[in-house]
């Protein structure tokens, strides 16, 4: 019975290489994408769509994810000419509307991971829910609840795993056995939606090998 269940779970995992072939297509919302080889891996590079305001997200429209696990390799760093506050923001959006008007997101701030300022280190990983719960609102109203510390380096490949069950989600980084961030009240509730690749302001982000296992 256990072997059969394990085999079924493995068969349900969908892999999105994100190597430029884009078999399922990417729907670009306020973002530019290109196929590159980055630090030995074929990947998708995302940068902001210059002059267009809005939340940058590259949606995989073939996805309709509710509960389960998402795993992906990401690398983020501030781009050329980025403002001083740029952190190399890079992450994964999920439960997204088709037009990216609402979505949940976990993301990394890679330059914070080894900063000399402890408070800045405490802001290494973040949860947001767009558009009603940006990081500023969450930090002001519930400081420390939706962000946490983990060791990160800008521009380096980082393994990210997100587990979602109903209105709860956990973020794991670099094969850690314990989550680095827990969210027990996803702001959009229990719903399904598209998965997207997300970057923040002033970021060059790379993504490879997305794997999705529904519950």
mmCIF file of C-alpha atoms in Angstrom:
data_model
loop_
_atom_site.group_PDB
_atom_site.id
_atom_site.type_symbol
_atom_site.label_atom_id
_atom_site.label_comp_id
_atom_site.label_asym_id
_atom_site.label_seq_id
_atom_site.Cartn_x
_atom_site.Cartn_y
_atom_site.Cartn_z
ATOM 1 C CA UNK A 1 0.000 0.000 0.000
ATOM 2 C CA UNK A 2 2.794 2.433 0.964
ATOM 3 C CA UNK A 3 4.717 1.726 -2.255
ATOM 4 C CA UNK A 4 1.594 2.264 -4.351
ATOM 5 C CA UNK A 5 0.850 5.559 -2.607
ATOM 6 C CA UNK A 6 4.413 6.754 -3.090
ATOM 7 C CA UNK A 7 4.324 5.857 -6.761
ATOM 8 C CA UNK A 8 1.042 7.724 -7.206
ATOM 9 C CA UNK A 9 2.478 10.831 -5.517
ATOM 10 C CA UNK A 10 5.558 10.724 -7.747
ATOM 11 C CA UNK A 11 3.401 10.363 -10.852
ATOM 12 C CA UNK A 12 1.413 13.465 -9.921
ATOM 13 C CA UNK A 13 4.459 15.746 -9.670
ATOM 14 C CA UNK A 14 4.637 18.177 -12.577
ATOM 15 C CA UNK A 15 8.026 19.563 -13.599
ATOM 16 C CA UNK A 16 8.469 22.896 -15.361
ATOM 17 C CA UNK A 17 12.101 23.120 -16.531
ATOM 18 C CA UNK A 18 12.039 26.929 -16.916
ATOM 19 C CA UNK A 19 14.910 26.521 -19.354
ATOM 20 C CA UNK A 20 13.589 28.674 -22.173
ATOM 21 C CA UNK A 21 11.458 26.029 -23.831
ATOM 22 C CA UNK A 22 8.538 27.060 -21.628
ATOM 23 C CA UNK A 23 6.305 24.098 -22.601
ATOM 24 C CA UNK A 24 3.385 25.543 -20.678
ATOM 25 C CA UNK A 25 4.047 29.166 -21.628
ATOM 26 C CA UNK A 26 4.589 32.129 -19.358
ATOM 27 C CA UNK A 27 2.109 34.982 -19.136
ATOM 28 C CA UNK A 28 4.162 38.077 -18.400
ATOM 29 C CA UNK A 29 2.637 40.745 -16.168
ATOM 30 C CA UNK A 30 4.837 43.863 -15.808
ATOM 31 C CA UNK A 31 7.970 41.768 -16.325
ATOM 32 C CA UNK A 32 10.399 40.731 -19.073
ATOM 33 C CA UNK A 33 11.673 37.142 -19.481
ATOM 34 C CA UNK A 34 14.541 35.592 -21.396
ATOM 35 C CA UNK A 35 16.168 32.179 -21.637
ATOM 36 C CA UNK A 36 19.720 32.144 -20.266
ATOM 37 C CA UNK A 37 22.406 29.919 -18.826
ATOM 38 C CA UNK A 38 23.172 31.134 -15.325
ATOM 39 C CA UNK A 39 25.887 29.594 -13.164
ATOM 40 C CA UNK A 40 25.754 26.328 -15.058
ATOM 41 C CA UNK A 41 21.970 26.009 -15.300
ATOM 42 C CA UNK A 42 19.536 26.757 -18.070
ATOM 43 C CA UNK A 43 17.041 29.153 -16.563
ATOM 44 C CA UNK A 44 14.532 31.930 -17.050
ATOM 45 C CA UNK A 45 15.779 35.415 -16.216
ATOM 46 C CA UNK A 46 13.206 37.983 -15.127
ATOM 47 C CA UNK A 47 13.654 41.739 -15.028
ATOM 48 C CA UNK A 48 11.199 44.571 -14.630
ATOM 49 C CA UNK A 49 9.311 45.821 -17.664
ATOM 50 C CA UNK A 50 10.760 49.328 -17.688
ATOM 51 C CA UNK A 51 8.259 52.143 -17.489
ATOM 52 C CA UNK A 52 5.324 49.918 -16.530
ATOM 53 C CA UNK A 53 4.076 50.171 -12.958
ATOM 54 C CA UNK A 54 2.609 47.136 -11.247
ATOM 55 C CA UNK A 55 3.560 43.937 -9.459
ATOM 56 C CA UNK A 56 6.004 41.913 -11.641
ATOM 57 C CA UNK A 57 4.818 38.313 -12.092
ATOM 58 C CA UNK A 58 5.351 35.654 -14.767
ATOM 59 C CA UNK A 59 2.382 33.287 -14.590
ATOM 60 C CA UNK A 60 2.290 29.655 -15.629
ATOM 61 C CA UNK A 61 -1.301 29.624 -16.890
ATOM 62 C CA UNK A 62 -1.494 25.828 -17.099
ATOM 63 C CA UNK A 63 -1.240 25.631 -13.307
ATOM 64 C CA UNK A 64 -4.284 25.543 -11.025
ATOM 65 C CA UNK A 65 -2.766 24.959 -7.610
ATOM 66 C CA UNK A 66 -4.680 24.734 -4.327
ATOM 67 C CA UNK A 67 -2.897 22.476 -1.818
ATOM 68 C CA UNK A 68 0.406 20.672 -2.085
ATOM 69 C CA UNK A 69 4.093 21.450 -2.511
ATOM 70 C CA UNK A 70 6.014 23.753 -4.830
ATOM 71 C CA UNK A 71 9.791 23.483 -5.160
ATOM 72 C CA UNK A 72 12.021 25.727 -7.262
ATOM 73 C CA UNK A 73 15.596 26.951 -7.560
ATOM 74 C CA UNK A 74 15.923 30.749 -7.475
ATOM 75 C CA UNK A 75 18.696 33.340 -7.520
ATOM 76 C CA UNK A 76 18.117 37.036 -6.974
ATOM 77 C CA UNK A 77 20.297 40.117 -6.776
ATOM 78 C CA UNK A 78 19.961 43.870 -7.281
ATOM 79 C CA UNK A 79 20.200 44.827 -10.942
ATOM 80 C CA UNK A 80 22.426 47.475 -12.504
ATOM 81 C CA UNK A 81 21.501 50.928 -11.282
ATOM 82 C CA UNK A 82 19.116 49.589 -8.631
ATOM 83 C CA UNK A 83 18.168 51.880 -5.767
ATOM 84 C CA UNK A 84 19.942 51.544 -2.421
ATOM 85 C CA UNK A 85 16.905 49.793 -0.954
ATOM 86 C CA UNK A 86 16.951 46.985 -3.525
ATOM 87 C CA UNK A 87 17.513 43.596 -1.929
ATOM 88 C CA UNK A 88 17.370 41.190 -4.882
ATOM 89 C CA UNK A 89 13.764 40.265 -4.066
ATOM 90 C CA UNK A 90 12.851 36.930 -5.655
ATOM 91 C CA UNK A 91 10.071 34.448 -4.921
ATOM 92 C CA UNK A 92 7.034 32.413 -5.910
ATOM 93 C CA UNK A 93 3.459 33.613 -6.228
ATOM 94 C CA UNK A 94 0.516 31.213 -5.970
ATOM 95 C CA UNK A 95 -3.282 31.150 -5.855
ATOM 96 C CA UNK A 96 -3.142 33.897 -8.461
ATOM 97 C CA UNK A 97 -6.036 35.279 -10.480
ATOM 98 C CA UNK A 98 -5.506 34.983 -14.260
ATOM 99 C CA UNK A 99 -4.638 38.675 -14.458
ATOM 100 C CA UNK A 100 -2.420 38.610 -11.353
ATOM 101 C CA UNK A 101 -4.749 41.065 -9.622
ATOM 102 C CA UNK A 102 -4.685 38.920 -6.450
ATOM 103 C CA UNK A 103 -2.096 36.367 -5.341
ATOM 104 C CA UNK A 104 -0.160 35.044 -2.349
ATOM 105 C CA UNK A 105 3.643 35.143 -2.336
ATOM 106 C CA UNK A 106 6.705 34.008 -0.407
ATOM 107 C CA UNK A 107 9.918 35.765 -1.334
ATOM 108 C CA UNK A 108 13.562 36.166 -0.331
ATOM 109 C CA UNK A 109 15.656 39.272 0.292
ATOM 110 C CA UNK A 110 19.082 37.743 -0.497
ATOM 111 C CA UNK A 111 21.218 40.746 0.456
ATOM 112 C CA UNK A 112 19.731 40.667 3.967
ATOM 113 C CA UNK A 113 20.875 37.135 4.783
ATOM 114 C CA UNK A 114 24.420 38.091 5.796
ATOM 115 C CA UNK A 115 23.985 41.790 6.517
ATOM 116 C CA UNK A 116 25.896 43.273 9.457
ATOM 117 C CA UNK A 117 22.633 44.680 10.840
ATOM 118 C CA UNK A 118 20.653 42.106 12.873
ATOM 119 C CA UNK A 119 17.327 43.825 12.257
ATOM 120 C CA UNK A 120 17.927 43.637 8.521
ATOM 121 C CA UNK A 121 18.781 39.941 8.825
ATOM 122 C CA UNK A 122 15.434 39.406 10.513
ATOM 123 C CA UNK A 123 13.800 40.514 7.247
ATOM 124 C CA UNK A 124 15.431 37.844 5.030
ATOM 125 C CA UNK A 125 12.208 36.046 4.010
ATOM 126 C CA UNK A 126 8.724 37.483 3.622
ATOM 127 C CA UNK A 127 5.094 36.544 3.017
ATOM 128 C CA UNK A 128 2.713 38.974 1.301
ATOM 129 C CA UNK A 129 -0.767 38.821 -0.185
ATOM 130 C CA UNK A 130 -1.236 41.159 -3.135
ATOM 131 C CA UNK A 131 -2.773 43.720 -3.238
ATOM 132 C CA UNK A 132 -4.308 44.110 0.233
ATOM 133 C CA UNK A 133 -1.440 42.918 2.437
ATOM 134 C CA UNK A 134 1.898 44.312 1.195
ATOM 135 C CA UNK A 135 4.983 43.922 3.343
ATOM 136 C CA UNK A 136 4.694 47.475 4.717
ATOM 137 C CA UNK A 137 1.205 46.840 6.116
ATOM 138 C CA UNK A 138 2.103 43.455 7.587
ATOM 139 C CA UNK A 139 5.291 44.745 9.205
ATOM 140 C CA UNK A 140 3.536 47.751 10.707
ATOM 141 C CA UNK A 141 0.478 45.933 12.025
ATOM 142 C CA UNK A 142 2.069 42.582 12.988
ATOM 143 C CA UNK A 143 5.849 43.061 13.215
ATOM 144 C CA UNK A 144 7.874 39.878 12.925
ATOM 145 C CA UNK A 145 4.914 37.619 12.158
ATOM 146 C CA UNK A 146 5.197 37.397 8.372
ATOM 147 C CA UNK A 147 8.978 37.618 7.935
ATOM 148 C CA UNK A 148 11.977 35.847 9.389
ATOM 149 C CA UNK A 149 15.701 35.115 9.105
ATOM 150 C CA UNK A 150 17.496 32.539 6.997
ATOM 151 C CA UNK A 151 21.014 32.403 5.576
ATOM 152 C CA UNK A 152 21.069 33.741 2.002
ATOM 153 C CA UNK A 153 23.585 35.027 -0.523
ATOM 154 C CA UNK A 154 22.702 37.341 -3.415
ATOM 155 C CA UNK A 155 23.051 35.878 -6.888
ATOM 156 C CA UNK A 156 23.494 32.298 -5.642
ATOM 157 C CA UNK A 157 21.149 29.429 -6.448
ATOM 158 C CA UNK A 158 18.811 28.810 -3.522
ATOM 159 C CA UNK A 159 16.359 25.950 -3.093
ATOM 160 C CA UNK A 160 12.884 27.009 -2.054
ATOM 161 C CA UNK A 161 10.008 24.751 -1.001
ATOM 162 C CA UNK A 162 6.504 25.941 -0.150
ATOM 163 C CA UNK A 163 3.901 23.664 1.423
ATOM 164 C CA UNK A 164 0.259 24.771 1.354
ATOM 165 C CA UNK A 165 -2.633 23.164 3.240
ATOM 166 C CA UNK A 166 -5.887 25.097 3.315
ATOM 167 C CA UNK A 167 -5.156 28.483 4.836
ATOM 168 C CA UNK A 168 -1.737 27.472 6.175
ATOM 169 C CA UNK A 169 1.624 27.557 4.424
ATOM 170 C CA UNK A 170 5.255 26.807 5.281
ATOM 171 C CA UNK A 171 8.432 28.075 3.620
ATOM 172 C CA UNK A 172 11.580 25.943 3.580
ATOM 173 C CA UNK A 173 14.974 27.123 2.277
ATOM 174 C CA UNK A 174 17.948 25.033 1.132
ATOM 175 C CA UNK A 175 16.725 21.607 2.261
ATOM 176 C CA UNK A 176 16.134 22.729 5.861
ATOM 177 C CA UNK A 177 14.184 20.152 7.862
ATOM 178 C CA UNK A 178 12.215 22.889 9.606
ATOM 179 C CA UNK A 179 10.392 25.783 7.919
ATOM 180 C CA UNK A 180 11.975 29.226 8.149
ATOM 181 C CA UNK A 181 8.552 30.905 8.020
ATOM 182 C CA UNK A 182 5.050 29.784 9.028
ATOM 183 C CA UNK A 183 1.838 31.444 7.867
ATOM 184 C CA UNK A 184 -1.344 30.196 9.537
ATOM 185 C CA UNK A 185 -3.779 32.591 7.901
ATOM 186 C CA UNK A 186 -3.276 32.945 4.151
ATOM 187 C CA UNK A 187 -5.074 36.184 3.399
ATOM 188 C CA UNK A 188 -6.881 34.909 0.290
ATOM 189 C CA UNK A 189 -8.202 31.899 2.192
ATOM 190 C CA UNK A 190 -8.333 28.371 0.822
ATOM 191 C CA UNK A 191 -8.529 28.729 -2.945
ATOM 192 C CA UNK A 192 -6.885 27.593 -6.154
ATOM 193 C CA UNK A 193 -5.061 29.647 -8.721
ATOM 194 C CA UNK A 194 -2.043 29.973 -10.973
ATOM 195 C CA UNK A 195 1.587 29.773 -9.890
ATOM 196 C CA UNK A 196 3.896 32.623 -10.841
ATOM 197 C CA UNK A 197 7.544 33.639 -10.750
ATOM 198 C CA UNK A 198 7.892 36.896 -8.806
ATOM 199 C CA UNK A 199 10.549 39.589 -8.542
ATOM 200 C CA UNK A 200 10.608 42.879 -6.674
ATOM 201 C CA UNK A 201 11.827 46.322 -7.578
ATOM 202 C CA UNK A 202 15.367 46.623 -8.919
ATOM 203 C CA UNK A 203 15.885 42.857 -9.150
ATOM 204 C CA UNK A 204 17.438 40.483 -11.643
ATOM 205 C CA UNK A 205 15.909 37.087 -10.852
ATOM 206 C CA UNK A 206 16.700 33.612 -12.155
ATOM 207 C CA UNK A 207 14.419 30.577 -11.877
ATOM 208 C CA UNK A 208 14.967 26.912 -12.726
ATOM 209 C CA UNK A 209 13.392 23.504 -12.233
ATOM 210 C CA UNK A 210 9.965 24.228 -10.779
ATOM 211 C CA UNK A 211 8.280 21.109 -9.407
ATOM 212 C CA UNK A 212 4.661 21.055 -8.273
ATOM 213 C CA UNK A 213 3.058 18.197 -6.319
ATOM 214 C CA UNK A 214 -0.634 18.663 -5.564
ATOM 215 C CA UNK A 215 -1.962 17.192 -2.350
#
